[in-house]
Amino acid sequence: DGGITQSPKYLFRKEGQNVTLSCEQNLNHDAMYWYRQDPGQGLRLIYYSQIVNDFQKGDIAEGYSVSREKKESFPLTVTSAQKNPTAFYLCASRDYRGQDGYTFGSGTRLTVV
Amino acid sequence: DQQVKQNSPSLSVQEGRISILNCDYTNSMFDYFLWYKKYPAEGPTFLISISSIKDKNEDGRFTVFLNKSAKHLSLHIVPSQPGDSAVYFCAARGSNYKLTFGKGTLLTVNP
C-alpha cells in the first residue's frame, strides 16, 4: 500500500536538544510539506519541497531545517532555536496534478521538557 | 493575516440532521478549495474539493458550495452521522500548489 510514514508517533526531548522527525513516502510524489498543528491554530506551513535538492520556507520556518536528498524522504529537524517546539507535526505529499490536495501522514507528537 | 477563516470553532448537531460548516477566504487568487476531516492524533484525510470555476460539488452525503463573489464556501453533510464527529479543515490552493488551511471546526454529531 502506498502512503506516507511518519516516525516516531510520540517523541520526547529535553529543552536545548535538536531532534529530527522522519517522513517517508512511497507514492512517487514530487512535492512534500511539513505542517505544524497547535490547539486553535489550525495547520501552519513550516517548509515545503517541490523537487529533490530544493526546498522553500513556509510561514513559520524559524527554528526548523529540512533536507530533500531523496524523492521519498523529507526529514524535519527541530532545532534548539525553536522557541515553542512542543506541537503535533504533520508531513504531506502531493502528486503533480494536485487535484486531490495533499496526502498526509499520521503525524508525530513532539514534547519538549 | 489569516487568508482562510473558519469562524465557528465548534458545531453540534443531532444525528440525521444537516451539518453546515462555513469557510471564508480573502485571496481572490485561490483557484481550488478542499475540505479535510481530522481525528485526534491522526493526519487529515481528504473529503471533497471544488474548483473555483464551479459553484457546487457533490459526493454522497457531502456537498460543497462555493460563492466566489462573497469569497465563501460551505460544506453540507446530510444526513449527519455520529461517525462524522471530527475536526473539519477548509483549505485553499494558491501559487505553487500551496494549501492554506483554516483553523478548523469541531463537529459533534449527537446520537
PDB file of N, CA, C and O in Angstrom, chain B residues 7 14 26-27 30 38 45 51-52 57 61-62 79 88 95 101 103:
ATOM      1  N   ASN B   7     -14.871  30.598  11.144  1.00  0.00           N
ATOM      2  CA  ASN B   7     -15.224  31.413  12.304  1.00  0.00           C
ATOM      3  C   ASN B   7     -15.921  30.648  13.409  1.00  0.00           C
ATOM      4  O   ASN B   7     -16.050  31.171  14.521  1.00  0.00           O
ATOM      5  N   GLN B  14     -27.736  17.112  15.742  1.00  0.00           N
ATOM      6  CA  GLN B  14     -28.340  15.822  16.040  1.00  0.00           C
ATOM      7  C   GLN B  14     -28.162  14.883  14.852  1.00  0.00           C
ATOM      8  O   GLN B  14     -28.173  15.308  13.680  1.00  0.00           O
ATOM      9  N   THR B  26      -9.890  35.355   1.752  1.00  0.00           N
ATOM     10  CA  THR B  26      -9.663  36.738   1.337  1.00  0.00           C
ATOM     11  C   THR B  26      -8.890  36.848   0.028  1.00  0.00           C
ATOM     12  O   THR B  26      -8.972  37.867  -0.653  1.00  0.00           O
ATOM     13  N   ASN B  27      -8.152  35.807  -0.335  1.00  0.00           N
ATOM     14  CA  ASN B  27      -7.284  35.881  -1.504  1.00  0.00           C
ATOM     15  C   ASN B  27      -8.039  35.439  -2.764  1.00  0.00           C
ATOM     16  O   ASN B  27      -8.369  34.265  -2.917  1.00  0.00           O
ATOM     17  N   PHE B  30      -6.867  32.305  -5.056  1.00  0.00           N
ATOM     18  CA  PHE B  30      -7.075  30.876  -4.759  1.00  0.00           C
ATOM     19  C   PHE B  30      -7.906  30.266  -5.888  1.00  0.00           C
ATOM     20  O   PHE B  30      -8.927  30.823  -6.291  1.00  0.00           O
ATOM     21  N   LYS B  38     -10.372  15.460  10.184  1.00  0.00           N
ATOM     22  CA  LYS B  38      -9.256  15.028  11.027  1.00  0.00           C
ATOM     23  C   LYS B  38      -9.748  14.521  12.368  1.00  0.00           C
ATOM     24  O   LYS B  38     -10.509  15.187  13.064  1.00  0.00           O
ATOM     25  N   THR B  45      -7.584  13.704   6.439  1.00  0.00           N
ATOM     26  CA  THR B  45      -7.892  12.943   5.227  1.00  0.00           C
ATOM     27  C   THR B  45      -8.778  13.784   4.316  1.00  0.00           C
ATOM     28  O   THR B  45      -9.678  14.482   4.774  1.00  0.00           O
ATOM     29  N   SER B  51     -13.404  23.273  -7.662  1.00  0.00           N
ATOM     30  CA  SER B  51     -12.638  24.233  -8.438  1.00  0.00           C
ATOM     31  C   SER B  51     -13.308  25.599  -8.363  1.00  0.00           C
ATOM     32  O   SER B  51     -14.522  25.693  -8.184  1.00  0.00           O
ATOM     33  N   SER B  52     -12.518  26.636  -8.535  1.00  0.00           N
ATOM     34  CA  SER B  52     -13.068  27.995  -8.466  1.00  0.00           C
ATOM     35  C   SER B  52     -14.001  28.314  -9.623  1.00  0.00           C
ATOM     36  O   SER B  52     -14.711  29.320  -9.587  1.00  0.00           O
ATOM     37  N   ASN B  57     -20.239  21.030  -5.736  1.00  0.00           N
ATOM     38  CA  ASN B  57     -19.724  19.692  -5.996  1.00  0.00           C
ATOM     39  C   ASN B  57     -20.310  18.759  -4.952  1.00  0.00           C
ATOM     40  O   ASN B  57     -20.318  19.086  -3.764  1.00  0.00           O
ATOM     41  N   ARG B  61     -23.097  11.982   0.755  1.00  0.00           N
ATOM     42  CA  ARG B  61     -23.725  12.842   1.765  1.00  0.00           C
ATOM     43  C   ARG B  61     -23.086  14.222   1.859  1.00  0.00           C
ATOM     44  O   ARG B  61     -23.577  15.080   2.588  1.00  0.00           O
ATOM     45  N   PHE B  62     -21.997  14.429   1.141  1.00  0.00           N
ATOM     46  CA  PHE B  62     -21.217  15.660   1.262  1.00  0.00           C
ATOM     47  C   PHE B  62     -21.391  16.536   0.015  1.00  0.00           C
ATOM     48  O   PHE B  62     -21.258  16.060  -1.107  1.00  0.00           O
ATOM     49  N   PRO B  79     -27.475  12.957   5.561  1.00  0.00           N
ATOM     50  CA  PRO B  79     -27.734  13.237   6.962  1.00  0.00           C
ATOM     51  C   PRO B  79     -26.460  13.084   7.783  1.00  0.00           C
ATOM     52  O   PRO B  79     -25.580  12.290   7.446  1.00  0.00           O
ATOM     53  N   TYR B  88     -13.014  19.534  11.070  1.00  0.00           N
ATOM     54  CA  TYR B  88     -13.042  19.745   9.628  1.00  0.00           C
ATOM     55  C   TYR B  88     -12.242  21.004   9.286  1.00  0.00           C
ATOM     56  O   TYR B  88     -12.494  22.084   9.820  1.00  0.00           O
ATOM     57  N   SER B  95      -0.562  29.842  -5.113  1.00  0.00           N
ATOM     58  CA  SER B  95       0.565  29.641  -6.016  1.00  0.00           C
ATOM     59  C   SER B  95       1.427  28.468  -5.577  1.00  0.00           C
ATOM     60  O   SER B  95       1.493  28.141  -4.395  1.00  0.00           O
ATOM     61  N   PHE B 101      -4.633  26.606   5.210  1.00  0.00           N
ATOM     62  CA  PHE B 101      -5.706  25.996   5.978  1.00  0.00           C
ATOM     63  C   PHE B 101      -6.361  26.993   6.927  1.00  0.00           C
ATOM     64  O   PHE B 101      -5.719  27.902   7.447  1.00  0.00           O
ATOM     65  N   LYS B 103      -8.543  27.338  10.660  1.00  0.00           N
ATOM     66  CA  LYS B 103      -8.222  26.825  11.992  1.00  0.00           C
ATOM     67  C   LYS B 103      -9.050  25.599  12.364  1.00  0.00           C
ATOM     68  O   LYS B 103      -8.792  24.969  13.381  1.00  0.00           O
TER      69      LYS B 103
END
